[in-house]
CSV table of C-alpha atoms and ligand atoms in Angstrom, one decimal:
chain,number,residue,atom,x,y,z
A,255,MET,CA,58.3,59.4,45.1
A,256,PRO,CA,61.8,58.7,44.9
A,257,THR,CA,62.5,60.7,41.8
A,258,GLY,CA,60.6,63.6,42.9
A,259,VAL,CA,58.3,63.6,40.2
A,260,PRO,CA,54.8,64.5,41.3
A,261,GLU,CA,52.1,61.9,41.8
A,262,ARG,CA,48.9,61.0,39.9
A,263,SER,CA,50.8,62.0,36.5
A,264,ARG,CA,49.1,59.8,33.8
A,265,ALA,CA,49.2,59.8,30.2
A,266,ARG,CA,46.3,60.1,27.3
A,267,VAL,CA,46.6,59.6,23.7
A,268,PHE,CA,43.9,61.0,21.3
A,269,GLY,CA,42.6,59.8,18.2
A,270,PRO,CA,42.5,61.7,15.1
A,271,HIS,CA,40.0,64.7,15.2
A,272,PRO,CA,38.4,66.3,12.3
A,273,GLY,CA,40.3,68.9,11.0
A,274,ALA,CA,43.4,68.3,12.3
A,275,PRO,CA,46.1,66.7,10.2
A,276,HIS,CA,47.7,64.9,13.2
A,277,ALA,CA,45.8,64.0,16.7
A,278,HIS,CA,47.8,64.9,19.9
A,279,GLU,CA,50.3,62.9,20.3
A,280,GLN,CA,50.3,62.6,24.2
A,281,VAL,CA,48.4,64.6,26.8
A,282,VAL,CA,49.9,64.3,30.5
A,283,PHE,CA,48.6,65.2,33.7
A,284,GLY,CA,50.6,66.1,36.7
A,285,ALA,CA,50.0,67.0,40.2
A,286,ASP,CA,51.7,67.6,43.4
A,287,GLU,CA,50.3,67.4,46.8
A,288,ALA,CA,53.2,69.1,49.0
A,289,THR,CA,53.2,72.5,46.7
A,290,GLY,CA,49.9,72.4,45.2
A,291,LEU,CA,51.1,72.2,41.6
A,292,ARG,CA,48.6,71.0,39.2
A,293,VAL,CA,49.5,71.1,35.5
A,294,ILE,CA,48.4,69.7,31.8
A,295,VAL,CA,51.1,69.0,29.5
A,296,GLY,CA,49.6,69.1,25.5
A,297,ILE,CA,51.8,67.6,23.0
A,298,TYR,CA,50.5,68.0,19.9
A,299,SER,CA,53.2,66.5,17.9
A,300,THR,CA,57.0,65.7,17.8
A,301,ALA,CA,57.5,64.7,14.4
A,302,LEU,CA,59.5,67.8,13.8
A,303,GLY,CA,61.4,67.5,17.1
A,304,PRO,CA,60.9,68.1,20.8
A,305,ALA,CA,57.6,69.8,21.5
A,306,LEU,CA,58.5,73.6,22.7
A,307,GLY,CA,56.1,76.1,23.8
A,308,GLY,CA,55.3,78.1,27.2
A,309,THR,CA,53.7,77.3,30.5
A,310,ARG,CA,50.7,79.5,31.2
A,311,PHE,CA,49.7,79.9,34.9
A,312,HIS,CA,45.9,80.8,34.9
A,313,PRO,CA,43.3,80.1,37.5
A,314,TYR,CA,41.2,78.3,35.3
A,315,ALA,CA,37.6,77.6,36.6
A,316,CYS,CA,38.0,73.7,36.3
A,317,GLU,CA,40.3,71.1,34.8
A,318,ASP,CA,38.1,71.0,31.6
A,319,ALA,CA,38.9,74.4,31.0
A,320,ALA,CA,42.7,74.2,31.3
A,321,LEU,CA,42.7,71.0,29.2
A,322,ALA,CA,40.7,72.7,26.3
A,323,ASP,CA,42.7,75.6,26.7
A,324,VAL,CA,46.3,73.5,26.7
A,325,LEU,CA,44.7,71.5,23.6
A,326,GLU,CA,44.5,74.3,21.8
A,327,LEU,CA,47.7,76.4,22.6
A,328,SER,CA,49.9,72.9,21.6
A,329,ARG,CA,48.3,72.7,18.6
A,330,ALA,CA,48.7,76.4,17.5
A,331,MET,CA,52.5,76.0,18.7
A,332,ALA,CA,52.7,73.1,16.4
A,333,TYR,CA,52.0,75.1,13.4
A,334,LYS,CA,53.7,78.4,14.5
A,335,ASN,CA,57.2,76.1,15.1
A,336,ALA,CA,56.3,74.2,12.1
A,337,LEU,CA,56.2,77.3,9.9
A,338,ALA,CA,59.0,79.4,11.5
A,339,GLY,CA,61.2,76.2,10.2
A,340,LEU,CA,62.1,75.1,13.5
A,341,ASP,CA,63.2,71.4,14.3
A,342,HIS,CA,60.5,71.3,17.2
A,343,GLY,CA,56.9,69.9,17.5
A,344,GLY,CA,54.3,72.2,19.3
A,345,GLY,CA,53.6,72.0,22.9
A,346,LYS,CA,52.4,73.8,26.0
A,347,ALA,CA,51.7,73.5,29.4
A,348,VAL,CA,49.0,74.8,31.7
A,349,ILE,CA,49.4,75.4,35.4
A,350,ILE,CA,46.0,75.8,37.3
A,351,GLY,CA,46.0,78.6,40.1
A,352,ASP,CA,46.5,82.3,40.4
A,353,PRO,CA,50.3,83.2,39.6
A,354,ALA,CA,50.0,86.1,42.3
A,355,THR,CA,49.2,83.8,44.8
A,356,ASP,CA,50.1,79.9,44.0
A,357,LYS,CA,53.3,80.3,42.4
A,358,THR,CA,56.0,79.5,45.0
A,359,GLU,CA,59.7,78.2,44.3
A,360,ASP,CA,58.8,74.9,45.4
A,361,LEU,CA,55.8,74.6,43.3
A,362,LEU,CA,57.9,75.6,39.9
A,363,LEU,CA,60.5,73.2,41.3
A,364,ALA,CA,58.0,70.1,41.5
A,365,TYR,CA,57.0,71.3,38.0
A,366,GLY,CA,60.6,71.2,36.9
A,367,ARG,CA,61.1,67.4,38.4
A,368,PHE,CA,57.6,66.6,36.3
A,369,LEU,CA,59.0,67.9,33.1
A,370,GLU,CA,62.2,66.0,33.6
A,371,SER,CA,60.4,62.8,33.8
A,372,LEU,CA,58.9,63.6,30.1
A,373,GLY,CA,62.3,63.0,29.5
A,374,GLY,CA,62.5,66.0,26.7
A,375,ARG,CA,59.6,65.0,24.6
A,376,TYR,CA,58.4,69.0,25.8
A,377,VAL,CA,60.3,71.7,26.5
A,378,THR,CA,58.6,74.9,28.0
A,379,ALA,CA,59.4,78.5,28.3
A,380,CYS,CA,57.4,81.6,29.2
A,381,ASP,CA,53.9,82.3,28.7
A,382,VAL,CA,51.0,84.2,30.2
A,383,GLY,CA,51.6,84.2,34.4
A,384,THR,CA,55.4,83.1,34.1
A,385,TYR,CA,58.0,84.9,33.3
A,386,VAL,CA,62.2,84.5,32.8
A,387,ALA,CA,62.9,84.6,36.7
A,388,ASP,CA,60.5,81.5,37.0
A,389,MET,CA,61.8,79.4,34.1
A,390,ASP,CA,65.5,80.0,36.0
A,391,VAL,CA,64.0,78.2,38.9
A,392,VAL,CA,62.4,75.7,36.9
A,393,GLY,CA,65.4,74.8,34.9
A,394,ARG,CA,67.0,74.1,38.5
A,395,ALA,CA,64.9,70.7,38.2
A,396,THR,CA,65.1,70.3,34.4
A,397,ARG,CA,67.2,70.3,31.5
A,398,PHE,CA,64.0,71.0,29.7
A,399,ALA,CA,63.0,74.7,30.4
A,400,THR,CA,64.5,77.2,28.1
A,401,GLY,CA,63.5,81.3,28.3
A,402,ARG,CA,66.2,81.9,30.9
A,403,SER,CA,67.8,85.0,32.1
A,404,GLU,CA,71.2,86.2,30.5
A,405,GLY,CA,72.4,85.5,34.2
A,406,GLN,CA,71.7,81.7,34.2
A,407,GLY,CA,73.0,81.5,30.4
A,408,GLY,CA,69.3,82.0,28.8
A,409,ALA,CA,68.5,84.6,26.2
A,410,GLY,CA,66.5,87.0,28.3
A,411,ASP,CA,63.4,88.8,27.1
A,412,SER,CA,62.2,87.3,23.9
A,413,SER,CA,60.2,90.8,22.7
A,414,VAL,CA,63.3,92.2,21.0
A,415,LEU,CA,63.2,89.2,18.4
A,416,THR,CA,59.4,89.0,18.2
A,417,ALA,CA,59.5,92.9,17.6
A,418,TYR,CA,62.4,92.2,14.6
A,419,GLY,CA,60.3,89.5,13.0
A,420,VAL,CA,56.9,91.5,13.3
A,421,PHE,CA,58.9,94.1,11.3
A,422,GLN,CA,60.4,91.5,8.8
A,423,GLY,CA,56.8,90.4,8.4
A,424,MET,CA,55.6,94.1,8.0
A,425,ARG,CA,57.9,94.4,5.2
A,426,ALA,CA,57.1,91.5,3.3
A,427,CYS,CA,53.7,92.5,3.5
A,428,ALA,CA,54.8,96.2,2.0
A,429,ALA,CA,56.3,94.4,-0.8
A,430,HIS,CA,53.6,92.3,-1.6
A,431,ALA,CA,51.0,95.5,-1.3
A,432,TRP,CA,53.2,98.4,-2.8
A,433,GLY,CA,55.9,96.7,-4.4
A,434,THR,CA,58.7,97.8,-1.6
A,435,PRO,CA,59.6,96.6,1.3
A,436,SER,CA,60.3,100.1,2.7
A,437,LEU,CA,57.7,101.6,5.1
A,438,ARG,CA,59.0,105.2,4.4
A,439,GLY,CA,56.2,107.6,4.1
A,440,ARG,CA,53.7,105.2,5.5
A,441,THR,CA,51.7,105.5,8.5
A,442,VAL,CA,51.6,102.8,11.0
A,443,GLY,CA,49.1,102.4,13.9
A,444,VAL,CA,50.6,100.3,16.6
A,445,ALA,CA,48.1,99.3,19.2
A,446,GLY,CA,49.7,98.3,22.2
A,447,VAL,CA,53.3,99.4,23.0
A,448,GLY,CA,54.5,97.3,25.5
A,449,LYS,CA,57.6,95.3,25.4
A,450,VAL,CA,57.3,94.1,21.4
A,451,GLY,CA,55.1,97.1,20.5
A,452,ARG,CA,57.6,99.4,21.8
A,453,HIS,CA,60.2,97.7,20.0
A,454,LEU,CA,58.6,97.5,16.7
A,455,VAL,CA,58.2,101.5,17.2
A,456,GLY,CA,61.9,101.6,17.0
A,457,HIS,CA,61.9,99.4,13.9
A,458,LEU,CA,59.4,101.7,12.1
A,459,VAL,CA,60.6,105.2,13.0
A,460,GLY,CA,63.9,103.7,12.1
A,461,ASP,CA,62.7,102.6,8.5
A,462,GLY,CA,60.9,106.2,8.0
A,463,ALA,CA,57.7,105.3,8.7
A,464,SER,CA,54.9,107.9,10.5
A,465,VAL,CA,53.6,106.2,13.5
A,466,LEU,CA,50.5,106.7,15.7
A,467,VAL,CA,50.5,104.8,19.0
A,468,THR,CA,47.8,104.0,21.6
A,469,ASP,CA,47.8,102.0,24.9
A,470,VAL,CA,45.6,101.8,28.0
A,471,SER,CA,48.7,102.3,29.9
A,472,GLU,CA,50.2,106.0,30.4
A,473,GLN,CA,53.2,104.7,31.9
A,474,ALA,CA,53.8,102.5,28.2
A,475,LEU,CA,53.1,105.7,26.4
A,476,ASP,CA,55.5,107.9,28.4
A,477,ALA,CA,58.0,105.0,27.3
A,478,VAL,CA,57.6,105.4,23.8
A,479,ARG,CA,57.4,109.5,23.9
A,480,ARG,CA,60.7,109.2,25.7
A,481,ASP,CA,62.3,106.4,22.9
A,482,GLN,CA,60.7,108.6,20.2
A,483,PRO,CA,59.6,111.9,20.3
A,484,ALA,CA,58.0,112.0,17.0
A,485,VAL,CA,55.4,109.3,17.3
A,486,THR,CA,51.9,110.3,17.7
A,487,VAL,CA,49.4,109.1,20.3
A,488,ALA,CA,45.5,108.5,19.8
A,489,ALA,CA,43.2,108.6,22.5
A,490,SER,CA,41.9,104.7,22.2
A,491,THR,CA,42.4,101.8,19.9
A,492,GLN,CA,38.7,102.6,18.4
A,493,GLU,CA,40.4,106.2,17.4
A,494,LEU,CA,43.6,104.5,15.9
A,495,VAL,CA,41.6,101.7,13.6
A,496,ALA,CA,39.8,104.4,12.4
A,497,ALA,CA,42.6,106.8,11.8
A,498,ASP,CA,44.1,107.0,7.9
A,499,LEU,CA,46.7,104.1,8.6
A,500,ASP,CA,48.3,101.8,5.9
A,501,VAL,CA,49.3,99.6,8.5
A,502,TYR,CA,47.5,98.5,11.5
A,503,SER,CA,49.7,96.6,13.9
A,504,PRO,CA,47.8,95.1,16.8
A,505,CYS,CA,50.3,94.6,19.5
A,506,ALA,CA,48.4,94.3,22.5
A,507,LEU,CA,46.0,91.5,23.5
A,508,GLY,CA,44.0,88.9,21.4
A,509,HIS,CA,41.1,89.3,19.2
A,510,ALA,CA,42.0,92.7,18.1
A,511,LEU,CA,40.4,91.6,15.0
A,512,THR,CA,36.5,91.9,15.1
A,513,ASP,CA,33.8,92.2,12.3
A,514,GLU,CA,33.3,96.1,13.7
A,515,VAL,CA,37.4,97.0,13.1
A,516,VAL,CA,37.3,95.1,9.8
A,517,ARG,CA,34.6,97.1,8.7
A,518,VAL,CA,35.8,100.8,10.0
A,519,LEU,CA,39.5,100.1,9.3
A,520,ARG,CA,41.2,101.9,6.2
A,521,ALA,CA,44.5,100.3,6.4
A,522,THR,CA,45.7,98.3,3.5
A,523,VAL,CA,48.1,95.9,5.8
A,524,VAL,CA,47.3,94.0,9.0
A,525,CYS,CA,50.5,93.2,10.8
A,526,GLY,CA,51.0,92.7,14.5
A,527,GLY,CA,52.6,90.8,17.4
A,528,ALA,CA,49.8,89.9,19.4
A,529,ASN,CA,48.7,86.4,19.2
A,530,ASN,CA,45.2,85.0,18.4
A,531,GLN,CA,44.4,88.4,16.5
A,532,LEU,CA,41.3,86.9,14.8
A,533,ALA,CA,38.0,87.4,16.9
A,534,HIS,CA,36.4,84.1,15.3
A,535,PRO,CA,37.8,82.5,11.7
A,536,ALA,CA,35.4,84.2,9.4
A,537,VAL,CA,37.3,87.5,10.1
A,538,ALA,CA,40.1,86.0,7.9
A,539,ALA,CA,37.1,86.0,4.9
A,540,ALA,CA,36.1,89.6,5.8
A,541,LEU,CA,39.5,90.9,5.7
A,542,VAL,CA,40.0,89.4,2.1
A,543,GLY,CA,36.6,90.9,1.2
A,544,ARG,CA,37.6,94.5,2.2
A,545,GLY,CA,40.9,94.2,0.0
A,546,ILE,CA,42.6,94.2,3.4
A,547,LEU,CA,46.1,92.0,3.5
A,548,TYR,CA,46.3,90.3,6.9
A,549,ALA,CA,49.4,88.8,7.8
A,550,PRO,CA,48.8,85.7,10.1
A,551,ASP,CA,50.0,86.4,13.8
A,552,TYR,CA,51.5,83.3,14.1
A,553,CYS,CA,53.6,83.6,11.0
A,554,VAL,CA,55.3,87.3,12.0
A,555,ASN,CA,55.5,86.9,15.7
A,556,ALA,CA,58.1,83.6,15.7
A,557,GLY,CA,60.5,85.9,16.7
A,558,GLY,CA,60.2,85.2,20.0
A,559,VAL,CA,60.0,80.9,19.8
A,560,ILE,CA,62.7,81.5,17.6
A,561,GLN,CA,64.8,82.9,20.3
A,562,VAL,CA,64.1,80.5,23.0
A,563,ALA,CA,64.7,77.3,20.4
A,564,ASP,CA,68.1,79.0,19.8
A,565,GLU,CA,68.7,79.0,23.6
A,566,LEU,CA,68.7,75.6,23.9
A,567,ARG,CA,71.7,75.0,21.5
A,568,GLY,CA,73.5,77.9,23.8
A,569,PHE,CA,72.2,81.1,22.8
A,570,SER,CA,73.6,83.3,19.7
A,571,PHE,CA,71.9,86.5,19.4
A,572,GLU,CA,73.2,87.1,15.8
A,573,ARG,CA,72.3,83.3,14.7
A,574,ALA,CA,68.6,83.8,16.3
A,575,ARG,CA,68.5,87.0,14.7
A,576,ALA,CA,69.5,85.5,11.3
A,577,LYS,CA,66.7,82.9,11.6
A,578,ALA,CA,63.9,85.7,12.9
A,579,SER,CA,65.3,87.4,9.2
A,580,GLY,CA,63.6,84.1,7.7
A,581,ILE,CA,60.2,85.7,8.6
A,582,PHE,CA,60.4,88.0,5.4
A,583,ASP,CA,60.7,85.3,3.4
A,584,THR,CA,58.1,83.3,5.1
A,585,THR,CA,55.5,85.6,5.1
A,586,ALA,CA,56.2,86.4,1.3
A,587,ARG,CA,55.7,82.8,0.9
A,588,VAL,CA,52.6,82.7,2.6
A,589,LEU,CA,51.3,85.8,0.4
A,590,ALA,CA,52.1,84.3,-2.4
A,591,LEU,CA,50.6,80.8,-1.9
A,592,ALA,CA,47.1,82.9,-0.6
A,593,GLU,CA,46.8,84.4,-3.9
A,594,GLU,CA,48.0,81.4,-6.0
A,595,GLU,CA,45.4,79.2,-4.4
A,596,GLY,CA,42.8,81.9,-4.1
A,597,VAL,CA,42.5,81.6,-0.2
A,598,ALA,CA,43.0,83.9,2.9
A,599,PRO,CA,46.7,84.2,4.2
A,600,VAL,CA,45.7,82.1,7.2
A,601,VAL,CA,44.6,79.0,5.3
A,602,ALA,CA,47.9,79.5,3.4
A,603,ALA,CA,49.9,79.5,6.3
A,604,ASP,CA,48.2,76.6,7.6
A,605,ARG,CA,48.8,74.6,4.8
A,606,LEU,CA,52.4,75.3,4.6
A,607,ALA,CA,52.5,74.4,8.3
A,608,GLU,CA,50.7,71.0,7.9
A,609,ARG,CA,53.0,70.2,4.7
A,610,ARG,CA,56.1,70.4,6.6
A,611,MET,CA,54.7,68.6,9.5
A,612,THR,CA,53.0,66.0,7.0
A,613,ALA,CA,56.6,65.5,5.3
A,614,ALA,CA,58.4,65.1,8.9
A,615,ALA,CA,55.8,62.4,10.1
A,616,GLY,CA,56.0,60.4,6.9
A,617,ALA,CA,60.0,60.6,6.4
B,202,LIG,N1,56.9,89.2,24.2
B,202,LIG,C1,57.1,88.4,23.2
B,202,LIG,O1,58.0,87.7,22.8
B,202,LIG,C2,55.7,87.6,22.5
B,202,LIG,C3,55.8,86.7,21.8
B,202,LIG,C4,54.7,86.4,20.7
B,202,LIG,C5,53.6,86.7,21.2
B,202,LIG,N2,53.5,87.8,21.6
B,202,LIG,C6,52.1,88.6,22.0
B,202,LIG,O2,52.3,90.2,21.8
B,202,LIG,C7,51.2,90.9,22.3
B,202,LIG,C8,52.5,91.7,23.2
B,202,LIG,O3,53.2,91.0,23.8
B,202,LIG,P1,53.8,91.6,24.9
B,202,LIG,O4,55.1,91.0,25.4
B,202,LIG,O5,54.5,93.0,24.3
B,202,LIG,O6,53.3,92.0,26.1
B,202,LIG,P2,52.9,93.6,27.2
B,202,LIG,O7,52.2,93.0,28.2
B,202,LIG,O8,54.6,93.7,27.6
B,202,LIG,O9,52.3,94.8,26.4
B,202,LIG,C9,51.1,94.8,26.2
B,202,LIG,C10,50.7,95.7,25.9
B,202,LIG,O10,49.4,96.1,25.8
B,202,LIG,C11,48.6,97.2,26.1
B,202,LIG,N3,47.3,96.9,26.2
B,202,LIG,C12,46.5,96.1,27.0
B,202,LIG,N4,45.2,96.2,26.7
B,202,LIG,C13,45.1,97.1,25.7
B,202,LIG,C14,44.0,97.9,25.2
B,202,LIG,N5,42.7,97.3,25.1
B,202,LIG,N6,44.6,99.1,23.9
B,202,LIG,C15,45.6,99.4,24.0
B,202,LIG,N7,46.4,98.7,24.6
B,202,LIG,C16,46.4,97.8,25.7
B,202,LIG,C17,49.0,96.7,27.7
B,202,LIG,O11,48.9,98.2,28.6
B,202,LIG,C18,50.4,96.7,27.4
B,202,LIG,O12,51.5,98.1,27.4
B,202,LIG,C19,50.8,89.6,23.5
B,202,LIG,O13,49.4,89.5,22.5
B,202,LIG,C20,51.4,88.4,23.6
B,202,LIG,O14,51.2,87.3,23.5
B,202,LIG,C21,54.5,88.4,22.5
């Protein structure tokens, strides 16, 4: 094709579906025979601005599985961006393939040309299977890639502000639960001390909390022990969850909050950086039933998307950090609304996000 846009690109518009305040605006399929690129971009909404969300590179078993994932992920990004106060709609891309073997420079460039053909309706960043260095390559072929390296004018690693935002969310939970935002004297259990968890531990220790950590990686634990010798290490997540915690902070993979975890958890607050913490929707009500205050994951872990959104304006760490500080107020609003309306905080968070999207769509 003369423009270099992958062949077999087609757009599909979906009608409204139950439970969604808006339909997906657009779902675009792209492929490039020469490089093996197969991609689906989901644009849930552009009411607040260009759709923003990462690119997941994953060996999906089939196209239907990839489509289901991109529809869910792009919808979730719309809620996260709206609640974070960003002027961005929600979008996501999935590339079907094994990032270890299928990710080549040519494929990423073809992907960049594909994104360019969407004219900025969707802006991408990193997600599972894609990294800052990949966005540097994609960004050579499109204006619509963010989350690039500092050397390329980008903001670099987003985990610094993600952790900072989680810390602000946790302070808001502390204020709600105990009347003071300080975590001094509280015991916080952090499960997963990778990029986000490790930075979070630094904030917690700095605030005077006692911190218990766990990770399946000895390397990750060694790095935390080196940074913060005062932390205690639990042998497993099961051991950490059952400990006498004030706050449990899931910072590893999704589905940390299962029925079993909620049953044994002794913490008053759950607030962590991991995405998709609820193993299934009913866990939100189970947490309320046990009197545990759960800060919705997508509310408190928005620091990363705040950072990549800022990069689009020419990155200013201070400006992005100031915006991420707003996670304190947003979390406080979510918890207050939950109490006022007698619903779980996840429901309150969804309502606040929906109000903003609906107001923008009607404007
Ligand atoms: N990095 C960001 O900016 C960002 C933004 C928003 C959300 N998140 C989410 O935060 C979470 C952590 O992201 P990250 O960037 O720190 O990833 P990471 O891969 O750097 O860290 C994850 C850590 O969890 C550990 N882990 C994996 N399974 C575990 C288990 N069963 N028990 C204990 N530890 C386990 C890993 O060994 C690793 O050290 C993920 O769910 C991610 O989706 C990250």
